[in-house]
Amino acid sequence: MGRVRLEAITWDRLGDLLAERLLDLEPADGSPWPRIAFDGAPAARPGDLAQRVSEALRVRGRSSLVVGTEGFLRPASVRLEYGHRDVEAYYSGWYDTGALWREVFGPLDADGDGRVLPDLWDPAADRATRSPYVQLPRGGVLLLHGPFLLRHWFPLDLSVHVLLSPGALRRRTPEAEHWTLPAFERYEQETDPAGTADVLVRADDPRHPAWGG
């Protein structure tokens, strides 16, 4: 954490500052759709920040689409093939990254048509959502949130990592989900999201975040 100086901020101010940054963001590959990742464990609630940024973009006249990777979980028969608490499966096999490439990132390539599928699978009902495609207008921003996003080489134009210390992660993760904690420790060791993300947000105290970037 010594590599990044973090400053106290409010969530509303953070949403505004990130939205302002995205207004001028030009994808390096020529795509007309900036693609942003909000990476973090479920306990860090990266989706909340993605929604704040989406609202801040809306009031600035910019379209956006918030997509959560929980809508791209694999069927239970695949996710739970090795049991309900298999850490390796959770880390490497729960999320359908192929579908994310195909249905979310592919349409937002430089030569894509902008028609994005916002979700694919309902994990509660364990069946396809059958959601309609969403047409993201040129200049619209993809705001993708979920865990382990920075290990997949997605074509991201900006990455935000919402960090929890190991102690905060344990406290804020429901006890029934503590079996997932080794997966996040492995992610930190293998990917170093705090060091590789463009923007770092520390949220140990959910009322008083700090950020750098």
mmCIF file with all atom_site columns, C-alpha atoms in Angstrom:
data_model
loop_
_atom_site.group_PDB
_atom_site.id
_atom_site.type_symbol
_atom_site.label_atom_id
_atom_site.label_alt_id
_atom_site.label_comp_id
_atom_site.label_asym_id
_atom_site.label_entity_id
_atom_site.label_seq_id
_atom_site.pdbx_PDB_ins_code
_atom_site.Cartn_x
_atom_site.Cartn_y
_atom_site.Cartn_z
_atom_site.occupancy
_atom_site.B_iso_or_equiv
_atom_site.pdbx_formal_charge
_atom_site.auth_seq_id
_atom_site.auth_comp_id
_atom_site.auth_asym_id
_atom_site.auth_atom_id
_atom_site.pdbx_PDB_model_num
ATOM 1   C CA . MET A 1 1   ? 0.000   0.000   0.000   1.00 0.00 ? 1   MET A CA 1
ATOM 2   C CA . GLY A 1 2   ? 3.017   2.294   0.184   1.00 0.00 ? 2   GLY A CA 1
ATOM 3   C CA . ARG A 1 3   ? 2.985   2.621   -3.578  1.00 0.00 ? 3   ARG A CA 1
ATOM 4   C CA . VAL A 1 4   ? -0.236  4.626   -3.634  1.00 0.00 ? 4   VAL A CA 1
ATOM 5   C CA . ARG A 1 5   ? -1.106  7.627   -1.531  1.00 0.00 ? 5   ARG A CA 1
ATOM 6   C CA . LEU A 1 6   ? -4.756  7.411   -0.533  1.00 0.00 ? 6   LEU A CA 1
ATOM 7   C CA . GLU A 1 7   ? -6.905  10.406  0.348   1.00 0.00 ? 7   GLU A CA 1
ATOM 8   C CA . ALA A 1 8   ? -10.181 10.469  2.245   1.00 0.00 ? 8   ALA A CA 1
ATOM 9   C CA . ILE A 1 9   ? -13.255 11.089  0.092   1.00 0.00 ? 9   ILE A CA 1
ATOM 10  C CA . THR A 1 10  ? -17.010 10.592  0.131   1.00 0.00 ? 10  THR A CA 1
ATOM 11  C CA . TRP A 1 11  ? -18.697 8.030   -2.098  1.00 0.00 ? 11  TRP A CA 1
ATOM 12  C CA . ASP A 1 12  ? -20.701 10.749  -3.862  1.00 0.00 ? 12  ASP A CA 1
ATOM 13  C CA . ARG A 1 13  ? -17.586 12.801  -4.586  1.00 0.00 ? 13  ARG A CA 1
ATOM 14  C CA . LEU A 1 14  ? -15.767 9.693   -5.784  1.00 0.00 ? 14  LEU A CA 1
ATOM 15  C CA . GLY A 1 15  ? -18.598 8.876   -8.179  1.00 0.00 ? 15  GLY A CA 1
ATOM 16  C CA . ASP A 1 16  ? -18.478 12.401  -9.558  1.00 0.00 ? 16  ASP A CA 1
ATOM 17  C CA . LEU A 1 17  ? -14.702 12.430  -10.006 1.00 0.00 ? 17  LEU A CA 1
ATOM 18  C CA . LEU A 1 18  ? -14.694 9.082   -11.782 1.00 0.00 ? 18  LEU A CA 1
ATOM 19  C CA . ALA A 1 19  ? -17.537 10.164  -14.052 1.00 0.00 ? 19  ALA A CA 1
ATOM 20  C CA . GLU A 1 20  ? -15.651 13.335  -14.972 1.00 0.00 ? 20  GLU A CA 1
ATOM 21  C CA . ARG A 1 21  ? -12.598 11.255  -15.797 1.00 0.00 ? 21  ARG A CA 1
ATOM 22  C CA . LEU A 1 22  ? -14.623 8.971   -18.043 1.00 0.00 ? 22  LEU A CA 1
ATOM 23  C CA . LEU A 1 23  ? -16.082 11.825  -20.082 1.00 0.00 ? 23  LEU A CA 1
ATOM 24  C CA . ASP A 1 24  ? -12.724 12.367  -21.789 1.00 0.00 ? 24  ASP A CA 1
ATOM 25  C CA . LEU A 1 25  ? -11.556 8.749   -21.845 1.00 0.00 ? 25  LEU A CA 1
ATOM 26  C CA . GLU A 1 26  ? -10.692 7.512   -25.346 1.00 0.00 ? 26  GLU A CA 1
ATOM 27  C CA . PRO A 1 27  ? -10.261 3.744   -25.766 1.00 0.00 ? 27  PRO A CA 1
ATOM 28  C CA . ALA A 1 28  ? -6.807  2.911   -27.066 1.00 0.00 ? 28  ALA A CA 1
ATOM 29  C CA . ASP A 1 29  ? -8.113  0.346   -29.560 1.00 0.00 ? 29  ASP A CA 1
ATOM 30  C CA . GLY A 1 30  ? -10.437 2.761   -31.343 1.00 0.00 ? 30  GLY A CA 1
ATOM 31  C CA . SER A 1 31  ? -13.636 1.432   -29.822 1.00 0.00 ? 31  SER A CA 1
ATOM 32  C CA . PRO A 1 32  ? -16.328 4.085   -29.346 1.00 0.00 ? 32  PRO A CA 1
ATOM 33  C CA . TRP A 1 33  ? -17.364 2.455   -26.051 1.00 0.00 ? 33  TRP A CA 1
ATOM 34  C CA . PRO A 1 34  ? -15.111 2.924   -22.987 1.00 0.00 ? 34  PRO A CA 1
ATOM 35  C CA . ARG A 1 35  ? -14.988 -0.251  -20.883 1.00 0.00 ? 35  ARG A CA 1
ATOM 36  C CA . ILE A 1 36  ? -14.509 0.153   -17.145 1.00 0.00 ? 36  ILE A CA 1
ATOM 37  C CA . ALA A 1 37  ? -14.049 -2.527  -14.478 1.00 0.00 ? 37  ALA A CA 1
ATOM 38  C CA . PHE A 1 38  ? -15.034 -2.154  -10.839 1.00 0.00 ? 38  PHE A CA 1
ATOM 39  C CA . ASP A 1 39  ? -13.152 -5.033  -9.271  1.00 0.00 ? 39  ASP A CA 1
ATOM 40  C CA . GLY A 1 40  ? -13.632 -6.276  -5.743  1.00 0.00 ? 40  GLY A CA 1
ATOM 41  C CA . ALA A 1 41  ? -14.923 -8.997  -3.478  1.00 0.00 ? 41  ALA A CA 1
ATOM 42  C CA . PRO A 1 42  ? -18.696 -9.084  -2.972  1.00 0.00 ? 42  PRO A CA 1
ATOM 43  C CA . ALA A 1 43  ? -18.165 -7.750  0.563   1.00 0.00 ? 43  ALA A CA 1
ATOM 44  C CA . ALA A 1 44  ? -16.499 -4.647  -0.919  1.00 0.00 ? 44  ALA A CA 1
ATOM 45  C CA . ARG A 1 45  ? -19.670 -3.927  -2.950  1.00 0.00 ? 45  ARG A CA 1
ATOM 46  C CA . PRO A 1 46  ? -17.988 -2.716  -6.157  1.00 0.00 ? 46  PRO A CA 1
ATOM 47  C CA . GLY A 1 47  ? -21.401 -2.698  -7.829  1.00 0.00 ? 47  GLY A CA 1
ATOM 48  C CA . ASP A 1 48  ? -22.526 0.139   -5.569  1.00 0.00 ? 48  ASP A CA 1
ATOM 49  C CA . LEU A 1 49  ? -19.706 2.314   -6.868  1.00 0.00 ? 49  LEU A CA 1
ATOM 50  C CA . ALA A 1 50  ? -20.492 1.327   -10.462 1.00 0.00 ? 50  ALA A CA 1
ATOM 51  C CA . GLN A 1 51  ? -24.091 2.445   -9.924  1.00 0.00 ? 51  GLN A CA 1
ATOM 52  C CA . ARG A 1 52  ? -22.940 5.758   -8.449  1.00 0.00 ? 52  ARG A CA 1
ATOM 53  C CA . VAL A 1 53  ? -20.739 6.405   -11.457 1.00 0.00 ? 53  VAL A CA 1
ATOM 54  C CA . SER A 1 54  ? -23.594 5.467   -13.789 1.00 0.00 ? 54  SER A CA 1
ATOM 55  C CA . GLU A 1 55  ? -25.872 8.014   -12.132 1.00 0.00 ? 55  GLU A CA 1
ATOM 56  C CA . ALA A 1 56  ? -23.141 10.666  -12.242 1.00 0.00 ? 56  ALA A CA 1
ATOM 57  C CA . LEU A 1 57  ? -22.682 9.995   -15.969 1.00 0.00 ? 57  LEU A CA 1
ATOM 58  C CA . ARG A 1 58  ? -26.441 10.208  -16.534 1.00 0.00 ? 58  ARG A CA 1
ATOM 59  C CA . VAL A 1 59  ? -26.709 13.704  -15.088 1.00 0.00 ? 59  VAL A CA 1
ATOM 60  C CA . ARG A 1 60  ? -23.802 14.679  -17.338 1.00 0.00 ? 60  ARG A CA 1
ATOM 61  C CA . GLY A 1 61  ? -25.634 13.457  -20.428 1.00 0.00 ? 61  GLY A CA 1
ATOM 62  C CA . ARG A 1 62  ? -23.597 10.296  -20.982 1.00 0.00 ? 62  ARG A CA 1
ATOM 63  C CA . SER A 1 63  ? -25.165 6.854   -21.397 1.00 0.00 ? 63  SER A CA 1
ATOM 64  C CA . SER A 1 64  ? -23.788 3.873   -19.516 1.00 0.00 ? 64  SER A CA 1
ATOM 65  C CA . LEU A 1 65  ? -24.608 0.246   -18.849 1.00 0.00 ? 65  LEU A CA 1
ATOM 66  C CA . VAL A 1 66  ? -23.914 -1.451  -15.514 1.00 0.00 ? 66  VAL A CA 1
ATOM 67  C CA . VAL A 1 67  ? -23.212 -5.174  -15.841 1.00 0.00 ? 67  VAL A CA 1
ATOM 68  C CA . GLY A 1 68  ? -22.529 -7.463  -12.888 1.00 0.00 ? 68  GLY A CA 1
ATOM 69  C CA . THR A 1 69  ? -20.645 -10.707 -13.294 1.00 0.00 ? 69  THR A CA 1
ATOM 70  C CA . GLU A 1 70  ? -23.143 -12.397 -10.962 1.00 0.00 ? 70  GLU A CA 1
ATOM 71  C CA . GLY A 1 71  ? -25.391 -12.428 -14.022 1.00 0.00 ? 71  GLY A CA 1
ATOM 72  C CA . PHE A 1 72  ? -22.803 -14.553 -15.813 1.00 0.00 ? 72  PHE A CA 1
ATOM 73  C CA . LEU A 1 73  ? -22.402 -17.347 -13.298 1.00 0.00 ? 73  LEU A CA 1
ATOM 74  C CA . ARG A 1 74  ? -22.231 -20.834 -14.755 1.00 0.00 ? 74  ARG A CA 1
ATOM 75  C CA . PRO A 1 75  ? -25.094 -23.297 -14.119 1.00 0.00 ? 75  PRO A CA 1
ATOM 76  C CA . ALA A 1 76  ? -25.050 -24.962 -10.706 1.00 0.00 ? 76  ALA A CA 1
ATOM 77  C CA . SER A 1 77  ? -24.207 -28.309 -12.291 1.00 0.00 ? 77  SER A CA 1
ATOM 78  C CA . VAL A 1 78  ? -20.930 -26.777 -13.494 1.00 0.00 ? 78  VAL A CA 1
ATOM 79  C CA . ARG A 1 79  ? -20.163 -24.426 -10.583 1.00 0.00 ? 79  ARG A CA 1
ATOM 80  C CA . LEU A 1 80  ? -20.772 -27.043 -7.930  1.00 0.00 ? 80  LEU A CA 1
ATOM 81  C CA . GLU A 1 81  ? -19.384 -30.088 -9.697  1.00 0.00 ? 81  GLU A CA 1
ATOM 82  C CA . TYR A 1 82  ? -16.723 -30.467 -7.007  1.00 0.00 ? 82  TYR A CA 1
ATOM 83  C CA . GLY A 1 83  ? -18.944 -29.448 -4.108  1.00 0.00 ? 83  GLY A CA 1
ATOM 84  C CA . HIS A 1 84  ? -20.458 -26.279 -2.700  1.00 0.00 ? 84  HIS A CA 1
ATOM 85  C CA . ARG A 1 85  ? -17.218 -25.059 -1.116  1.00 0.00 ? 85  ARG A CA 1
ATOM 86  C CA . ASP A 1 86  ? -14.488 -25.858 -3.600  1.00 0.00 ? 86  ASP A CA 1
ATOM 87  C CA . VAL A 1 87  ? -12.131 -22.871 -3.560  1.00 0.00 ? 87  VAL A CA 1
ATOM 88  C CA . GLU A 1 88  ? -10.434 -23.712 -6.871  1.00 0.00 ? 88  GLU A CA 1
ATOM 89  C CA . ALA A 1 89  ? -13.785 -23.950 -8.642  1.00 0.00 ? 89  ALA A CA 1
ATOM 90  C CA . TYR A 1 90  ? -14.889 -20.622 -7.134  1.00 0.00 ? 90  TYR A CA 1
ATOM 91  C CA . TYR A 1 91  ? -11.689 -18.909 -8.211  1.00 0.00 ? 91  TYR A CA 1
ATOM 92  C CA . SER A 1 92  ? -11.415 -20.356 -11.708 1.00 0.00 ? 92  SER A CA 1
ATOM 93  C CA . GLY A 1 93  ? -14.747 -21.771 -12.782 1.00 0.00 ? 93  GLY A CA 1
ATOM 94  C CA . TRP A 1 94  ? -17.787 -20.070 -11.309 1.00 0.00 ? 94  TRP A CA 1
ATOM 95  C CA . TYR A 1 95  ? -17.966 -17.183 -13.798 1.00 0.00 ? 95  TYR A CA 1
ATOM 96  C CA . ASP A 1 96  ? -18.591 -17.703 -17.491 1.00 0.00 ? 96  ASP A CA 1
ATOM 97  C CA . THR A 1 97  ? -15.781 -15.546 -18.829 1.00 0.00 ? 97  THR A CA 1
ATOM 98  C CA . GLY A 1 98  ? -16.334 -16.914 -22.328 1.00 0.00 ? 98  GLY A CA 1
ATOM 99  C CA . ALA A 1 99  ? -19.866 -15.522 -22.297 1.00 0.00 ? 99  ALA A CA 1
ATOM 100 C CA . LEU A 1 100 ? -18.562 -12.176 -21.013 1.00 0.00 ? 100 LEU A CA 1
ATOM 101 C CA . TRP A 1 101 ? -16.121 -12.022 -23.921 1.00 0.00 ? 101 TRP A CA 1
ATOM 102 C CA . ARG A 1 102 ? -18.819 -13.014 -26.396 1.00 0.00 ? 102 ARG A CA 1
ATOM 103 C CA . GLU A 1 103 ? -21.851 -11.092 -25.119 1.00 0.00 ? 103 GLU A CA 1
ATOM 104 C CA . VAL A 1 104 ? -20.331 -8.041  -23.446 1.00 0.00 ? 104 VAL A CA 1
ATOM 105 C CA . PHE A 1 105 ? -16.852 -7.264  -24.735 1.00 0.00 ? 105 PHE A CA 1
ATOM 106 C CA . GLY A 1 106 ? -17.214 -8.566  -28.302 1.00 0.00 ? 106 GLY A CA 1
ATOM 107 C CA . PRO A 1 107 ? -20.068 -6.189  -29.190 1.00 0.00 ? 107 PRO A CA 1
ATOM 108 C CA . LEU A 1 108 ? -17.979 -3.292  -27.851 1.00 0.00 ? 108 LEU A CA 1
ATOM 109 C CA . ASP A 1 109 ? -14.951 -3.944  -30.048 1.00 0.00 ? 109 ASP A CA 1
ATOM 110 C CA . ALA A 1 110 ? -13.988 -1.207  -32.471 1.00 0.00 ? 110 ALA A CA 1
ATOM 111 C CA . ASP A 1 111 ? -16.033 -2.957  -35.176 1.00 0.00 ? 111 ASP A CA 1
ATOM 112 C CA . GLY A 1 112 ? -18.826 -4.117  -32.845 1.00 0.00 ? 112 GLY A CA 1
ATOM 113 C CA . ASP A 1 113 ? -22.501 -3.212  -32.983 1.00 0.00 ? 113 ASP A CA 1
ATOM 114 C CA . GLY A 1 114 ? -22.930 -2.139  -29.334 1.00 0.00 ? 114 GLY A CA 1
ATOM 115 C CA . ARG A 1 115 ? -25.643 -4.728  -28.575 1.00 0.00 ? 115 ARG A CA 1
ATOM 116 C CA . VAL A 1 116 ? -24.763 -6.069  -25.133 1.00 0.00 ? 116 VAL A CA 1
ATOM 117 C CA . LEU A 1 117 ? -26.428 -8.844  -23.172 1.00 0.00 ? 117 LEU A CA 1
ATOM 118 C CA . PRO A 1 118 ? -26.724 -7.476  -19.599 1.00 0.00 ? 118 PRO A CA 1
ATOM 119 C CA . ASP A 1 119 ? -27.019 -10.906 -17.973 1.00 0.00 ? 119 ASP A CA 1
ATOM 120 C CA . LEU A 1 120 ? -27.200 -14.538 -18.988 1.00 0.00 ? 120 LEU A CA 1
ATOM 121 C CA . TRP A 1 121 ? -27.931 -16.762 -16.007 1.00 0.00 ? 121 TRP A CA 1
ATOM 122 C CA . ASP A 1 122 ? -30.128 -16.445 -12.914 1.00 0.00 ? 122 ASP A CA 1
ATOM 123 C CA . PRO A 1 123 ? -28.243 -18.324 -10.181 1.00 0.00 ? 123 PRO A CA 1
ATOM 124 C CA . ALA A 1 124 ? -31.240 -18.386 -7.819  1.00 0.00 ? 124 ALA A CA 1
ATOM 125 C CA . ALA A 1 125 ? -33.546 -20.036 -10.351 1.00 0.00 ? 125 ALA A CA 1
ATOM 126 C CA . ASP A 1 126 ? -30.592 -21.777 -12.046 1.00 0.00 ? 126 ASP A CA 1
ATOM 127 C CA . ARG A 1 127 ? -31.854 -21.011 -15.512 1.00 0.00 ? 127 ARG A CA 1
ATOM 128 C CA . ALA A 1 128 ? -31.253 -18.548 -18.342 1.00 0.00 ? 128 ALA A CA 1
ATOM 129 C CA . THR A 1 129 ? -32.537 -15.040 -17.681 1.00 0.00 ? 129 THR A CA 1
ATOM 130 C CA . ARG A 1 130 ? -33.670 -14.513 -21.274 1.00 0.00 ? 130 ARG A CA 1
ATOM 131 C CA . SER A 1 131 ? -32.974 -10.810 -20.888 1.00 0.00 ? 131 SER A CA 1
ATOM 132 C CA . PRO A 1 132 ? -33.137 -8.739  -24.077 1.00 0.00 ? 132 PRO A CA 1
ATOM 133 C CA . TYR A 1 133 ? -30.019 -7.214  -25.562 1.00 0.00 ? 133 TYR A CA 1
ATOM 134 C CA . VAL A 1 134 ? -29.324 -3.586  -24.703 1.00 0.00 ? 134 VAL A CA 1
ATOM 135 C CA . GLN A 1 135 ? -28.142 -1.173  -27.383 1.00 0.00 ? 135 GLN A CA 1
ATOM 136 C CA . LEU A 1 136 ? -25.356 0.932   -25.936 1.00 0.00 ? 136 LEU A CA 1
ATOM 137 C CA . PRO A 1 137 ? -25.043 4.096   -28.044 1.00 0.00 ? 137 PRO A CA 1
ATOM 138 C CA . ARG A 1 138 ? -21.663 5.154   -29.372 1.00 0.00 ? 138 ARG A CA 1
ATOM 139 C CA . GLY A 1 139 ? -19.862 6.915   -26.564 1.00 0.00 ? 139 GLY A CA 1
ATOM 140 C CA . GLY A 1 140 ? -21.800 4.960   -23.947 1.00 0.00 ? 140 GLY A CA 1
ATOM 141 C CA . VAL A 1 141 ? -19.743 3.494   -21.127 1.00 0.00 ? 141 VAL A CA 1
ATOM 142 C CA . LEU A 1 142 ? -19.648 -0.118  -19.955 1.00 0.00 ? 142 LEU A CA 1
ATOM 143 C CA . LEU A 1 143 ? -19.399 -0.359  -16.150 1.00 0.00 ? 143 LEU A CA 1
ATOM 144 C CA . LEU A 1 144 ? -18.599 -3.975  -15.304 1.00 0.00 ? 144 LEU A CA 1
ATOM 145 C CA . HIS A 1 145 ? -18.363 -5.051  -11.670 1.00 0.00 ? 145 HIS A CA 1
ATOM 146 C CA . GLY A 1 146 ? -17.442 -8.246  -9.896  1.00 0.00 ? 146 GLY A CA 1
ATOM 147 C CA . PRO A 1 147 ? -14.573 -10.191 -8.317  1.00 0.00 ? 147 PRO A CA 1
ATOM 148 C CA . PHE A 1 148 ? -11.338 -11.356 -9.941  1.00 0.00 ? 148 PHE A CA 1
ATOM 149 C CA . LEU A 1 149 ? -11.814 -9.117  -12.999 1.00 0.00 ? 149 LEU A CA 1
ATOM 150 C CA . LEU A 1 150 ? -8.160  -8.178  -13.405 1.00 0.00 ? 150 LEU A CA 1
ATOM 151 C CA . ARG A 1 151 ? -6.924  -11.719 -14.037 1.00 0.00 ? 151 ARG A CA 1
ATOM 152 C CA . HIS A 1 152 ? -8.764  -12.274 -17.335 1.00 0.00 ? 152 HIS A CA 1
ATOM 153 C CA . TRP A 1 153 ? -7.079  -9.824  -19.733 1.00 0.00 ? 153 TRP A CA 1
ATOM 154 C CA . PHE A 1 154 ? -10.366 -8.149  -20.548 1.00 0.00 ? 154 PHE A CA 1
ATOM 155 C CA . PRO A 1 155 ? -9.937  -5.134  -22.892 1.00 0.00 ? 155 PRO A CA 1
ATOM 156 C CA . LEU A 1 156 ? -10.382 -2.517  -20.180 1.00 0.00 ? 156 LEU A CA 1
ATOM 157 C CA . ASP A 1 157 ? -9.857  1.198   -20.636 1.00 0.00 ? 157 ASP A CA 1
ATOM 158 C CA . LEU A 1 158 ? -9.887  1.912   -16.901 1.00 0.00 ? 158 LEU A CA 1
ATOM 159 C CA . SER A 1 159 ? -9.842  -0.386  -13.880 1.00 0.00 ? 159 SER A CA 1
ATOM 160 C CA . VAL A 1 160 ? -10.974 0.428   -10.344 1.00 0.00 ? 160 VAL A CA 1
ATOM 161 C CA . HIS A 1 161 ? -10.175 -1.937  -7.476  1.00 0.00 ? 161 HIS A CA 1
ATOM 162 C CA . VAL A 1 162 ? -12.226 -1.646  -4.278  1.00 0.00 ? 162 VAL A CA 1
ATOM 163 C CA . LEU A 1 163 ? -9.881  -2.956  -1.617  1.00 0.00 ? 163 LEU A CA 1
ATOM 164 C CA . LEU A 1 164 ? -10.617 -4.459  1.783   1.00 0.00 ? 164 LEU A CA 1
ATOM 165 C CA . SER A 1 165 ? -7.859  -5.417  4.189   1.00 0.00 ? 165 SER A CA 1
ATOM 166 C CA . PRO A 1 166 ? -7.858  -9.120  5.124   1.00 0.00 ? 166 PRO A CA 1
ATOM 167 C CA . GLY A 1 167 ? -9.457  -8.286  8.471   1.00 0.00 ? 167 GLY A CA 1
ATOM 168 C CA . ALA A 1 168 ? -12.178 -6.121  6.940   1.00 0.00 ? 168 ALA A CA 1
ATOM 169 C CA . LEU A 1 169 ? -12.840 -8.705  4.249   1.00 0.00 ? 169 LEU A CA 1
ATOM 170 C CA . ARG A 1 170 ? -13.356 -11.386 6.895   1.00 0.00 ? 170 ARG A CA 1
ATOM 171 C CA . ARG A 1 171 ? -15.589 -9.151  9.022   1.00 0.00 ? 171 ARG A CA 1
ATOM 172 C CA . ARG A 1 172 ? -17.781 -8.066  6.138   1.00 0.00 ? 172 ARG A CA 1
ATOM 173 C CA . THR A 1 173 ? -18.084 -11.455 4.458   1.00 0.00 ? 173 THR A CA 1
ATOM 174 C CA . PRO A 1 174 ? -21.006 -13.522 5.805   1.00 0.00 ? 174 PRO A CA 1
ATOM 175 C CA . GLU A 1 175 ? -19.735 -16.422 7.882   1.00 0.00 ? 175 GLU A CA 1
ATOM 176 C CA . ALA A 1 176 ? -21.352 -18.928 5.526   1.00 0.00 ? 176 ALA A CA 1
ATOM 177 C CA . GLU A 1 177 ? -19.102 -17.553 2.773   1.00 0.00 ? 177 GLU A CA 1
ATOM 178 C CA . HIS A 1 178 ? -15.816 -17.557 4.710   1.00 0.00 ? 178 HIS A CA 1
ATOM 179 C CA . TRP A 1 179 ? -14.752 -20.574 2.691   1.00 0.00 ? 179 TRP A CA 1
ATOM 180 C CA . THR A 1 180 ? -14.240 -18.173 -0.272  1.00 0.00 ? 180 THR A CA 1
ATOM 181 C CA . LEU A 1 181 ? -11.599 -16.106 1.547   1.00 0.00 ? 181 LEU A CA 1
ATOM 182 C CA . PRO A 1 182 ? -8.606  -18.197 0.365   1.00 0.00 ? 182 PRO A CA 1
ATOM 183 C CA . ALA A 1 183 ? -9.612  -17.404 -3.230  1.00 0.00 ? 183 ALA A CA 1
ATOM 184 C CA . PHE A 1 184 ? -9.243  -13.676 -2.565  1.00 0.00 ? 184 PHE A CA 1
ATOM 185 C CA . GLU A 1 185 ? -5.900  -14.243 -0.847  1.00 0.00 ? 185 GLU A CA 1
ATOM 186 C CA . ARG A 1 186 ? -4.740  -16.122 -3.925  1.00 0.00 ? 186 ARG A CA 1
ATOM 187 C CA . TYR A 1 187 ? -6.020  -13.316 -6.184  1.00 0.00 ? 187 TYR A CA 1
ATOM 188 C CA . GLU A 1 188 ? -3.994  -10.779 -4.213  1.00 0.00 ? 188 GLU A CA 1
ATOM 189 C CA . GLN A 1 189 ? -0.864  -12.904 -4.512  1.00 0.00 ? 189 GLN A CA 1
ATOM 190 C CA . GLU A 1 190 ? -1.198  -13.766 -8.200  1.00 0.00 ? 190 GLU A CA 1
ATOM 191 C CA . THR A 1 191 ? -2.681  -10.574 -9.648  1.00 0.00 ? 191 THR A CA 1
ATOM 192 C CA . ASP A 1 192 ? -1.875  -7.767  -7.170  1.00 0.00 ? 192 ASP A CA 1
ATOM 193 C CA . PRO A 1 193 ? -5.052  -5.851  -8.033  1.00 0.00 ? 193 PRO A CA 1
ATOM 194 C CA . ALA A 1 194 ? -4.177  -3.030  -5.647  1.00 0.00 ? 194 ALA A CA 1
ATOM 195 C CA . GLY A 1 195 ? -0.945  -2.465  -7.547  1.00 0.00 ? 195 GLY A CA 1
ATOM 196 C CA . THR A 1 196 ? -2.227  -2.997  -11.076 1.00 0.00 ? 196 THR A CA 1
ATOM 197 C CA . ALA A 1 197 ? -5.562  -1.158  -11.053 1.00 0.00 ? 197 ALA A CA 1
ATOM 198 C CA . ASP A 1 198 ? -5.664  2.374   -12.437 1.00 0.00 ? 198 ASP A CA 1
ATOM 199 C CA . VAL A 1 199 ? -7.701  3.596   -9.465  1.00 0.00 ? 199 VAL A CA 1
ATOM 200 C CA . LEU A 1 200 ? -7.573  2.177   -5.949  1.00 0.00 ? 200 LEU A CA 1
ATOM 201 C CA . VAL A 1 201 ? -10.375 2.646   -3.444  1.00 0.00 ? 201 VAL A CA 1
ATOM 202 C CA . ARG A 1 202 ? -9.965  1.453   0.131   1.00 0.00 ? 202 ARG A CA 1
ATOM 203 C CA . ALA A 1 203 ? -13.264 0.687   1.824   1.00 0.00 ? 203 ALA A CA 1
ATOM 204 C CA . ASP A 1 204 ? -12.386 -0.917  5.168   1.00 0.00 ? 204 ASP A CA 1
ATOM 205 C CA . ASP A 1 205 ? -14.788 1.555   6.788   1.00 0.00 ? 205 ASP A CA 1
ATOM 206 C CA . PRO A 1 206 ? -17.749 1.703   4.379   1.00 0.00 ? 206 PRO A CA 1
ATOM 207 C CA . ARG A 1 207 ? -18.656 5.166   5.679   1.00 0.00 ? 207 ARG A CA 1
ATOM 208 C CA . HIS A 1 208 ? -15.230 6.666   5.034   1.00 0.00 ? 208 HIS A CA 1
ATOM 209 C CA . PRO A 1 209 ? -13.542 5.471   1.841   1.00 0.00 ? 209 PRO A CA 1
ATOM 210 C CA . ALA A 1 210 ? -10.141 6.608   0.634   1.00 0.00 ? 210 ALA A CA 1
ATOM 211 C CA . TRP A 1 211 ? -8.822  6.610   -2.877  1.00 0.00 ? 211 TRP A CA 1
ATOM 212 C CA . GLY A 1 212 ? -5.805  7.102   -5.085  1.00 0.00 ? 212 GLY A CA 1
ATOM 213 C CA . GLY A 1 213 ? -5.559  7.315   -8.831  1.00 0.00 ? 213 GLY A CA 1
#
